[in-house]
mmCIF file of C-alpha atoms in Angstrom:
data_model
loop_
_atom_site.group_PDB
_atom_site.id
_atom_site.type_symbol
_atom_site.label_atom_id
_atom_site.label_comp_id
_atom_site.label_asym_id
_atom_site.label_seq_id
_atom_site.Cartn_x
_atom_site.Cartn_y
_atom_site.Cartn_z
ATOM 1 C CA MET A 28 59.930 102.487 109.412
ATOM 2 C CA LYS A 29 61.604 101.572 112.382
ATOM 3 C CA ARG A 30 60.557 101.908 116.312
ATOM 4 C CA PHE A 31 62.917 102.825 119.444
ATOM 5 C CA ILE A 32 63.034 103.168 122.553
ATOM 6 C CA ILE A 33 64.070 106.555 123.933
ATOM 7 C CA ILE A 34 64.739 106.860 127.641
ATOM 8 C CA GLY A 35 65.502 109.605 129.265
ATOM 9 C CA LEU A 36 63.461 113.035 127.664
ATOM 10 C CA GLY A 37 66.430 116.389 128.080
ATOM 11 C CA ASN A 38 67.642 118.205 125.774
ATOM 12 C CA PHE A 39 69.028 115.222 123.659
ATOM 13 C CA GLY A 40 66.336 112.373 124.104
ATOM 14 C CA SER A 41 63.910 114.610 123.695
ATOM 15 C CA THR A 42 65.094 116.685 120.342
ATOM 16 C CA LEU A 43 66.185 112.805 118.929
ATOM 17 C CA ALA A 44 62.514 111.721 119.454
ATOM 18 C CA ARG A 45 61.708 114.640 117.298
ATOM 19 C CA SER A 46 63.668 114.001 114.775
ATOM 20 C CA LEU A 47 62.947 110.088 114.141
ATOM 21 C CA THR A 48 59.294 110.629 114.543
ATOM 22 C CA ASP A 49 60.256 113.667 111.528
ATOM 23 C CA ASN A 50 61.415 111.121 109.338
ATOM 24 C CA GLY A 51 58.115 108.602 109.669
ATOM 25 C CA HIS A 52 59.627 106.409 112.319
ATOM 26 C CA GLU A 53 57.322 104.910 115.012
ATOM 27 C CA VAL A 54 58.936 107.080 119.108
ATOM 28 C CA VAL A 55 58.145 105.384 122.087
ATOM 29 C CA ALA A 56 59.810 108.029 124.861
ATOM 30 C CA ILE A 57 59.529 107.323 128.479
ATOM 31 C CA ASP A 58 61.300 109.478 131.545
ATOM 32 C CA ILE A 59 60.613 109.911 135.198
ATOM 33 C CA ASP A 60 59.460 113.695 134.904
ATOM 34 C CA GLY A 61 55.851 114.202 133.545
ATOM 35 C CA GLU A 62 56.357 117.624 132.603
ATOM 36 C CA VAL A 63 59.229 116.679 129.935
ATOM 37 C CA VAL A 64 56.990 113.813 128.947
ATOM 38 C CA ASP A 65 54.011 116.259 128.393
ATOM 39 C CA GLN A 66 56.245 118.166 126.230
ATOM 40 C CA VAL A 67 57.277 115.415 124.103
ATOM 41 C CA ALA A 68 54.234 113.819 123.937
ATOM 42 C CA PRO A 69 52.735 115.788 120.991
ATOM 43 C CA HIS A 70 55.841 114.877 119.515
ATOM 44 C CA VAL A 71 56.133 110.309 119.388
ATOM 45 C CA ALA A 72 53.594 107.921 119.045
ATOM 46 C CA ARG A 73 53.510 107.203 123.090
ATOM 47 C CA ALA A 74 55.117 108.703 125.825
ATOM 48 C CA VAL A 75 55.022 107.293 129.419
ATOM 49 C CA VAL A 76 56.115 108.429 132.600
ATOM 50 C CA GLY A 77 57.686 105.093 134.161
ATOM 51 C CA ASP A 78 60.909 104.033 135.221
ATOM 52 C CA ALA A 79 62.969 102.569 132.464
ATOM 53 C CA THR A 80 65.037 100.627 134.396
ATOM 54 C CA VAL A 81 62.077 98.084 135.773
ATOM 55 C CA LEU A 82 61.553 95.602 133.219
ATOM 56 C CA GLU A 83 58.302 95.141 134.163
ATOM 57 C CA THR A 84 57.733 98.849 132.610
ATOM 58 C CA LEU A 85 59.485 98.056 129.667
ATOM 59 C CA GLU A 86 58.025 94.968 128.690
ATOM 60 C CA ARG A 87 54.109 96.521 128.823
ATOM 61 C CA LEU A 88 55.882 99.082 126.503
ATOM 62 C CA GLY A 89 56.239 96.577 124.181
ATOM 63 C CA VAL A 90 59.989 97.169 123.983
ATOM 64 C CA ARG A 91 60.603 93.413 122.831
ATOM 65 C CA GLU A 92 60.103 94.699 119.644
ATOM 66 C CA ALA A 93 62.247 97.525 119.219
ATOM 67 C CA ASP A 94 64.795 98.052 117.115
ATOM 68 C CA ALA A 95 66.709 100.215 119.040
ATOM 69 C CA GLY A 96 67.107 101.784 122.092
ATOM 70 C CA ILE A 97 68.698 104.612 122.727
ATOM 71 C CA VAL A 98 69.140 105.381 126.946
ATOM 72 C CA SER A 99 69.679 109.475 127.687
ATOM 73 C CA THR A 100 69.309 109.937 131.365
ATOM 74 C CA GLY A 101 72.020 112.085 132.218
ATOM 75 C CA GLU A 102 73.974 112.450 134.962
ATOM 76 C CA ASP A 103 71.904 109.657 136.668
ATOM 77 C CA ILE A 104 74.947 106.859 135.794
ATOM 78 C CA ALA A 105 73.263 104.136 137.864
ATOM 79 C CA SER A 106 70.048 104.399 135.993
ATOM 80 C CA SER A 107 71.408 104.408 132.670
ATOM 81 C CA ILE A 108 73.237 101.576 133.677
ATOM 82 C CA LEU A 109 70.104 99.600 134.658
ATOM 83 C CA ALA A 110 68.293 101.001 132.066
ATOM 84 C CA VAL A 111 70.457 99.424 129.612
ATOM 85 C CA MET A 112 70.902 96.356 131.199
ATOM 86 C CA ALA A 113 66.861 95.932 131.687
ATOM 87 C CA LEU A 114 67.157 96.651 127.555
ATOM 88 C CA ASN A 115 69.734 93.620 127.246
ATOM 89 C CA ASP A 116 67.423 91.757 129.218
ATOM 90 C CA LEU A 117 65.057 91.886 126.776
ATOM 91 C CA LYS A 118 67.009 91.704 123.628
ATOM 92 C CA VAL A 119 66.561 94.663 122.088
ATOM 93 C CA ARG A 120 69.285 94.635 119.216
ATOM 94 C CA ASP A 121 70.820 97.879 119.493
ATOM 95 C CA VAL A 122 71.365 99.783 122.208
ATOM 96 C CA PHE A 123 72.841 103.092 121.586
ATOM 97 C CA VAL A 124 73.342 105.105 124.942
ATOM 98 C CA LYS A 125 74.325 109.090 125.646
ATOM 99 C CA VAL A 126 77.564 108.778 127.923
ATOM 100 C CA ILE A 127 78.899 112.428 130.147
ATOM 101 C CA SER A 128 82.579 111.230 130.638
ATOM 102 C CA VAL A 129 85.039 108.725 129.947
ATOM 103 C CA ASP A 130 84.717 106.398 133.034
ATOM 104 C CA HIS A 131 80.875 106.151 131.794
ATOM 105 C CA ALA A 132 81.434 105.126 128.638
ATOM 106 C CA ARG A 133 84.319 102.826 129.517
ATOM 107 C CA VAL A 134 81.304 101.011 131.771
ATOM 108 C CA MET A 135 78.874 100.559 129.228
ATOM 109 C CA ASN A 136 81.627 99.447 126.307
ATOM 110 C CA ARG A 137 82.059 96.621 129.215
ATOM 111 C CA ILE A 138 78.282 96.343 129.121
ATOM 112 C CA GLY A 139 78.388 95.643 125.451
ATOM 113 C CA VAL A 140 76.504 98.521 123.963
ATOM 114 C CA THR A 141 75.962 98.926 120.693
ATOM 115 C CA GLU A 142 77.612 103.089 120.087
ATOM 116 C CA VAL A 143 78.422 105.338 123.170
ATOM 117 C CA ILE A 144 77.480 109.091 122.279
ATOM 118 C CA PHE A 145 79.323 111.652 123.983
ATOM 119 C CA PRO A 146 77.197 114.710 122.739
ATOM 120 C CA GLU A 147 79.968 117.355 124.579
ATOM 121 C CA ARG A 148 83.121 115.777 123.355
ATOM 122 C CA ASP A 149 82.294 114.748 120.146
ATOM 123 C CA SER A 150 80.952 118.359 119.269
ATOM 124 C CA ALA A 151 84.112 119.963 120.446
ATOM 125 C CA LEU A 152 86.243 117.347 118.301
ATOM 126 C CA GLU A 153 84.273 118.515 115.038
ATOM 127 C CA LEU A 154 84.560 122.139 115.653
ATOM 128 C CA ALA A 155 88.529 122.065 116.324
ATOM 129 C CA LYS A 156 89.173 119.980 113.246
ATOM 130 C CA ARG A 157 87.248 122.440 111.709
ATOM 131 C CA MET A 158 89.275 125.774 112.782
ATOM 132 C CA GLY A 159 92.111 124.229 112.657
ATOM 133 C CA GLY A 160 93.105 123.755 108.636
ATOM 134 C CA ASP A 161 92.261 126.092 106.541
ATOM 135 C CA ALA A 162 90.885 123.854 103.718
ATOM 136 C CA LEU A 163 88.740 121.819 105.895
ATOM 137 C CA LEU A 164 85.203 122.444 105.593
ATOM 138 C CA LYS A 165 83.579 119.419 107.282
ATOM 139 C CA TYR A 166 84.355 116.651 109.599
ATOM 140 C CA VAL A 167 82.327 113.430 110.575
ATOM 141 C CA SER A 168 83.635 111.391 112.833
ATOM 142 C CA LEU A 169 83.393 106.916 111.846
ATOM 143 C CA GLY A 170 84.874 105.841 115.532
ATOM 144 C CA ILE A 171 87.881 106.957 117.426
ATOM 145 C CA GLY A 172 91.091 108.045 115.351
ATOM 146 C CA PHE A 173 89.362 107.802 111.917
ATOM 147 C CA GLY A 174 86.646 109.906 110.002
ATOM 148 C CA LEU A 175 85.509 111.895 106.947
ATOM 149 C CA GLN A 176 86.506 114.855 105.938
ATOM 150 C CA GLU A 177 85.144 117.725 103.391
ATOM 151 C CA MET A 178 87.968 119.820 102.736
ATOM 152 C CA GLY A 179 88.333 122.088 98.999
ATOM 153 C CA VAL A 180 91.084 121.270 96.440
ATOM 154 C CA PRO A 181 94.298 122.853 97.019
ATOM 155 C CA ASP A 182 95.921 125.098 94.859
ATOM 156 C CA ALA A 183 98.853 122.705 94.326
ATOM 157 C CA TRP A 184 96.285 119.990 93.530
ATOM 158 C CA CYS A 185 94.457 122.138 90.608
ATOM 159 C CA GLY A 186 93.993 120.622 87.161
ATOM 160 C CA LYS A 187 95.387 117.256 88.527
ATOM 161 C CA SER A 188 94.108 113.911 88.637
ATOM 162 C CA ILE A 189 93.492 111.681 91.203
ATOM 163 C CA ARG A 190 95.632 109.171 90.165
ATOM 164 C CA GLU A 191 98.525 111.943 89.531
ATOM 165 C CA LEU A 192 98.205 112.602 93.227
ATOM 166 C CA ALA A 193 98.337 109.344 94.630
ATOM 167 C CA LEU A 194 96.930 110.583 97.843
ATOM 168 C CA ARG A 195 96.833 106.555 99.363
ATOM 169 C CA GLN A 196 100.566 106.369 98.684
ATOM 170 C CA GLY A 197 101.505 110.052 100.009
ATOM 171 C CA TYR A 198 98.839 110.858 102.553
ATOM 172 C CA ASP A 199 97.305 107.433 103.409
ATOM 173 C CA VAL A 200 93.699 108.823 102.507
ATOM 174 C CA THR A 201 91.261 107.748 99.907
ATOM 175 C CA ILE A 202 88.823 110.177 97.783
ATOM 176 C CA VAL A 203 85.347 108.940 99.119
ATOM 177 C CA ALA A 204 83.759 111.483 96.907
ATOM 178 C CA VAL A 205 84.234 115.041 94.978
ATOM 179 C CA HIS A 206 81.685 117.090 94.878
ATOM 180 C CA ASP A 207 81.500 119.941 92.111
ATOM 181 C CA MET A 208 80.008 123.118 93.665
ATOM 182 C CA LEU A 209 79.337 124.884 90.628
ATOM 183 C CA LYS A 210 77.025 121.982 89.329
ATOM 184 C CA ASP A 211 76.196 121.006 92.535
ATOM 185 C CA ARG A 212 76.822 117.277 91.504
ATOM 186 C CA ILE A 213 78.397 114.818 93.954
ATOM 187 C CA THR A 214 80.392 111.979 92.087
ATOM 188 C CA ALA A 215 81.090 108.972 94.391
ATOM 189 C CA SER A 216 84.201 106.778 93.916
ATOM 190 C CA PRO A 217 85.987 108.889 91.170
ATOM 191 C CA ASN A 218 87.616 108.039 87.934
ATOM 192 C CA PRO A 219 91.295 108.321 88.889
ATOM 193 C CA ASP A 220 92.037 110.157 85.649
ATOM 194 C CA THR A 221 89.125 113.129 86.740
ATOM 195 C CA ARG A 222 91.005 115.914 87.024
ATOM 196 C CA LEU A 223 90.350 118.613 89.743
ATOM 197 C CA LEU A 224 88.947 122.251 89.921
ATOM 198 C CA ASP A 225 89.090 124.972 92.241
ATOM 199 C CA SER A 226 85.222 124.852 92.546
ATOM 200 C CA ASP A 227 85.772 121.103 93.742
ATOM 201 C CA THR A 228 85.735 120.007 97.231
ATOM 202 C CA LEU A 229 86.667 116.256 98.376
ATOM 203 C CA LEU A 230 85.535 114.013 100.484
ATOM 204 C CA LEU A 231 88.317 111.676 101.733
ATOM 205 C CA ALA A 232 88.025 109.210 104.652
ATOM 206 C CA GLY A 233 91.145 108.508 106.985
ATOM 207 C CA THR A 234 92.645 108.494 109.966
ATOM 208 C CA ASP A 235 92.771 111.814 112.242
ATOM 209 C CA GLU A 236 96.412 112.028 112.176
ATOM 210 C CA ALA A 237 96.051 111.484 107.938
ATOM 211 C CA LEU A 238 93.253 113.795 107.659
ATOM 212 C CA ALA A 239 94.797 116.643 109.962
ATOM 213 C CA ARG A 240 98.214 116.275 107.128
ATOM 214 C CA ILE A 241 96.566 117.078 103.921
ATOM 215 C CA ALA A 242 94.248 119.657 105.540
ATOM 216 C CA LYS A 243 98.016 121.285 105.732
ATOM 217 C CA VAL A 244 98.455 121.016 102.137
ATOM 218 C CA LYS A 245 98.156 124.796 100.269
#
Protein backbone atom coordinates (compact mmCIF):
# COMPACT_ATOMS: atom_id res chain seq x y z
CA MET A 1 0.00 0.00 0.00
CA LYS A 2 1.27 3.46 -0.88
CA ARG A 3 0.44 6.81 0.68
CA PHE A 4 -0.68 9.65 -1.58
CA ILE A 5 -1.34 13.32 -0.85
CA ILE A 6 -3.85 14.92 -3.21
CA ILE A 7 -4.04 18.70 -3.19
CA GLY A 8 -7.12 20.10 -4.92
CA LEU A 9 -10.38 18.19 -5.17
CA GLY A 10 -11.98 19.27 -8.41
CA ASN A 11 -13.17 16.63 -10.87
CA PHE A 12 -9.63 15.41 -11.54
CA GLY A 13 -8.42 15.35 -7.96
CA SER A 14 -11.55 13.78 -6.47
CA THR A 15 -11.74 11.09 -9.16
CA LEU A 16 -8.07 10.25 -8.64
CA ALA A 17 -8.55 10.12 -4.87
CA ARG A 18 -11.41 7.64 -5.15
CA SER A 19 -9.60 5.49 -7.68
CA LEU A 20 -6.42 5.25 -5.60
CA THR A 21 -8.49 4.33 -2.53
CA ASP A 22 -10.36 1.68 -4.52
CA ASN A 23 -6.99 0.22 -5.47
CA GLY A 24 -6.04 -0.22 -1.82
CA HIS A 25 -3.88 2.86 -1.21
CA GLU A 26 -3.98 5.41 1.60
CA VAL A 27 -5.10 8.83 0.40
CA VAL A 28 -4.97 12.13 2.25
CA ALA A 29 -7.02 14.74 0.40
CA ILE A 30 -6.72 18.50 0.93
CA ASP A 31 -8.76 21.43 -0.37
CA ILE A 32 -9.72 24.88 0.84
CA ASP A 33 -13.39 24.24 -0.03
CA GLY A 34 -15.16 22.46 2.80
CA GLU A 35 -18.01 21.30 0.59
CA VAL A 36 -15.82 19.29 -1.79
CA VAL A 37 -13.83 17.93 1.17
CA ASP A 38 -17.08 16.63 2.69
CA GLN A 39 -17.97 14.92 -0.59
CA VAL A 40 -14.64 13.13 -0.84
CA ALA A 41 -14.21 12.34 2.88
CA PRO A 42 -16.14 9.01 2.86
CA HIS A 43 -13.91 7.69 0.08
CA VAL A 44 -10.41 8.42 1.45
CA ALA A 45 -8.37 7.76 4.58
CA ARG A 46 -8.41 11.42 5.55
CA ALA A 47 -9.91 14.57 4.03
CA VAL A 48 -8.89 17.98 5.35
CA VAL A 49 -9.92 21.58 4.80
CA GLY A 50 -6.70 23.52 4.61
CA ASP A 51 -4.22 25.60 2.65
CA ALA A 52 -1.70 23.20 1.10
CA THR A 53 0.63 26.06 0.22
CA VAL A 54 1.48 26.38 3.93
CA LEU A 55 4.37 24.11 4.88
CA GLU A 56 3.19 23.65 8.48
CA THR A 57 -0.22 22.42 7.30
CA LEU A 58 1.37 19.69 5.21
CA GLU A 59 3.77 18.73 7.99
CA ARG A 60 0.87 18.20 10.42
CA LEU A 61 -0.69 15.82 7.89
CA GLY A 62 2.43 13.68 7.74
CA VAL A 63 3.30 14.58 4.18
CA ARG A 64 6.97 13.65 4.76
CA GLU A 65 5.92 9.99 4.82
CA ALA A 66 4.01 10.19 1.52
CA ASP A 67 5.10 8.17 -1.51
CA ALA A 68 3.82 10.84 -3.90
CA GLY A 69 1.97 14.12 -4.03
CA ILE A 70 -0.53 15.17 -6.68
CA VAL A 71 -1.34 18.85 -7.16
CA SER A 72 -4.61 19.68 -8.91
CA THR A 73 -5.56 23.22 -7.98
CA GLY A 74 -7.44 24.13 -11.13
CA GLU A 75 -6.73 27.53 -12.62
CA ASP A 76 -4.92 28.86 -9.55
CA ILE A 77 -1.40 28.57 -10.96
CA ALA A 78 0.14 30.49 -8.07
CA SER A 79 -1.26 28.00 -5.54
CA SER A 80 -0.07 25.18 -7.74
CA ILE A 81 3.49 26.51 -7.70
CA LEU A 82 3.50 27.12 -3.95
CA ALA A 83 2.06 23.67 -3.21
CA VAL A 84 4.74 22.02 -5.33
CA MET A 85 7.45 24.01 -3.58
CA ALA A 86 6.06 22.93 -0.20
CA LEU A 87 6.07 19.26 -1.26
CA ASN A 88 9.64 19.64 -2.50
CA ASP A 89 10.67 21.21 0.82
CA LEU A 90 9.20 18.20 2.63
CA LYS A 91 11.22 15.85 0.40
CA VAL A 92 8.22 14.12 -1.20
CA ARG A 93 9.88 11.84 -3.72
CA ASP A 94 7.41 12.08 -6.62
CA VAL A 95 5.25 15.10 -7.40
CA PHE A 96 2.66 15.07 -10.18
CA VAL A 97 0.87 18.23 -11.29
CA LYS A 98 -2.25 18.81 -13.33
CA VAL A 99 -1.59 21.77 -15.61
CA ILE A 100 -3.97 23.96 -17.59
CA SER A 101 -1.66 25.45 -20.22
CA VAL A 102 1.68 25.03 -21.93
CA ASP A 103 3.10 27.91 -19.86
CA HIS A 104 1.89 26.25 -16.67
CA ALA A 105 3.61 23.02 -17.74
CA ARG A 106 6.82 24.88 -18.56
CA VAL A 107 6.94 26.44 -15.09
CA MET A 108 6.35 23.07 -13.41
CA ASN A 109 9.06 21.39 -15.44
CA ARG A 110 11.46 24.16 -14.44
CA ILE A 111 10.65 23.53 -10.78
CA GLY A 112 11.45 19.87 -11.35
CA VAL A 113 8.22 17.92 -10.87
CA THR A 114 8.07 14.23 -11.72
CA GLU A 115 5.38 14.64 -14.36
CA VAL A 116 2.92 17.22 -15.63
CA ILE A 117 -0.58 16.05 -16.56
CA PHE A 118 -2.59 17.94 -19.16
CA PRO A 119 -5.92 16.04 -19.19
CA GLU A 120 -7.77 18.03 -21.84
CA ARG A 121 -4.85 18.07 -24.26
CA ASP A 122 -3.91 14.44 -23.67
CA SER A 123 -7.51 13.27 -24.16
CA ALA A 124 -7.83 15.27 -27.37
CA LEU A 125 -4.55 13.90 -28.76
CA GLU A 126 -5.55 10.34 -27.96
CA LEU A 127 -8.96 10.79 -29.58
CA ALA A 128 -7.39 12.31 -32.69
CA LYS A 129 -5.03 9.38 -33.03
CA ARG A 130 -7.83 6.87 -32.52
CA MET A 131 -9.96 8.57 -35.17
CA GLY A 132 -7.14 9.19 -37.62
CA GLY A 133 -6.35 5.62 -38.64
CA ASP A 134 -8.75 2.90 -39.79
CA ALA A 135 -6.82 0.13 -38.04
CA LEU A 136 -6.18 2.07 -34.84
CA LEU A 137 -7.94 0.75 -31.73
CA LYS A 138 -6.21 2.54 -28.87
CA TYR A 139 -3.32 4.91 -28.28
CA VAL A 140 -1.51 5.63 -25.00
CA SER A 141 1.07 8.39 -24.74
CA LEU A 142 4.29 7.43 -22.92
CA GLY A 143 5.81 10.88 -23.14
CA ILE A 144 6.34 13.64 -25.65
CA GLY A 145 6.42 12.16 -29.14
CA PHE A 146 6.30 8.50 -28.09
CA GLY A 147 3.51 6.04 -27.36
CA LEU A 148 1.88 2.63 -27.44
CA GLN A 149 -0.70 1.86 -30.11
CA GLU A 150 -3.07 -1.07 -30.44
CA MET A 151 -4.15 -1.93 -33.97
CA GLY A 152 -5.74 -4.75 -35.89
CA VAL A 153 -3.65 -6.89 -38.23
CA PRO A 154 -3.87 -5.40 -41.76
CA ASP A 155 -4.97 -7.79 -44.52
CA ALA A 156 -1.51 -7.59 -46.10
CA TRP A 157 0.10 -8.98 -42.95
CA CYS A 158 -2.22 -11.93 -42.33
CA GLY A 159 -0.34 -15.26 -42.47
CA LYS A 160 3.06 -13.59 -42.35
CA SER A 161 5.50 -13.97 -39.48
CA ILE A 162 6.72 -11.08 -37.37
CA ARG A 163 10.21 -11.75 -38.68
CA GLU A 164 9.04 -11.47 -42.31
CA LEU A 165 7.33 -8.15 -41.67
CA ALA A 166 10.53 -6.60 -40.23
CA LEU A 167 8.55 -3.74 -38.71
CA ARG A 168 11.51 -2.37 -36.81
CA GLN A 169 13.49 -1.97 -40.02
CA GLY A 170 10.61 -0.85 -42.22
CA TYR A 171 8.55 1.30 -39.84
CA ASP A 172 10.79 1.83 -36.79
CA VAL A 173 8.22 0.30 -34.43
CA THR A 174 8.39 -2.70 -32.10
CA ILE A 175 5.68 -5.29 -31.47
CA VAL A 176 5.34 -5.37 -27.68
CA ALA A 177 2.55 -7.97 -27.57
CA VAL A 178 0.09 -9.92 -29.71
CA HIS A 179 -3.50 -10.35 -28.53
CA ASP A 180 -5.38 -13.39 -29.90
CA MET A 181 -8.91 -11.99 -29.71
CA LEU A 182 -10.61 -15.36 -30.27
CA LYS A 183 -8.81 -17.07 -27.38
CA ASP A 184 -8.41 -13.84 -25.40
CA ARG A 185 -4.74 -14.64 -24.95
CA ILE A 186 -2.00 -12.02 -24.85
CA THR A 187 1.58 -12.96 -25.71
CA ALA A 188 4.20 -10.43 -24.63
CA SER A 189 7.51 -10.25 -26.54
CA PRO A 190 6.15 -12.71 -29.13
CA ASN A 191 8.35 -15.20 -30.97
CA PRO A 192 9.50 -13.54 -34.23
CA ASP A 193 8.38 -16.65 -36.14
CA THR A 194 4.79 -16.22 -34.92
CA ARG A 195 2.41 -15.94 -37.89
CA LEU A 196 -0.24 -13.30 -37.53
CA LEU A 197 -3.96 -14.00 -37.87
CA ASP A 198 -6.78 -11.69 -38.89
CA SER A 199 -8.21 -12.19 -35.39
CA ASP A 200 -5.08 -10.78 -33.74
CA THR A 201 -4.42 -7.26 -32.54
CA LEU A 202 -0.92 -5.85 -32.08
CA LEU A 203 0.47 -3.62 -29.37
CA LEU A 204 3.13 -1.46 -30.99
CA ALA A 205 5.65 0.94 -29.46
CA GLY A 206 7.28 3.79 -31.36
CA THR A 207 7.38 7.48 -32.05
CA ASP A 208 4.12 9.23 -32.91
CA GLU A 209 5.31 9.70 -36.49
CA ALA A 210 6.16 6.02 -36.92
CA LEU A 211 2.85 4.91 -35.39
CA ALA A 212 0.94 7.29 -37.65
CA ARG A 213 2.62 5.76 -40.71
CA ILE A 214 1.92 2.19 -39.74
CA ALA A 215 -1.73 2.93 -38.92
CA LYS A 216 -2.28 3.63 -42.65
CA VAL A 217 -1.28 0.11 -43.71
CA LYS A 218 -4.24 -1.75 -45.20
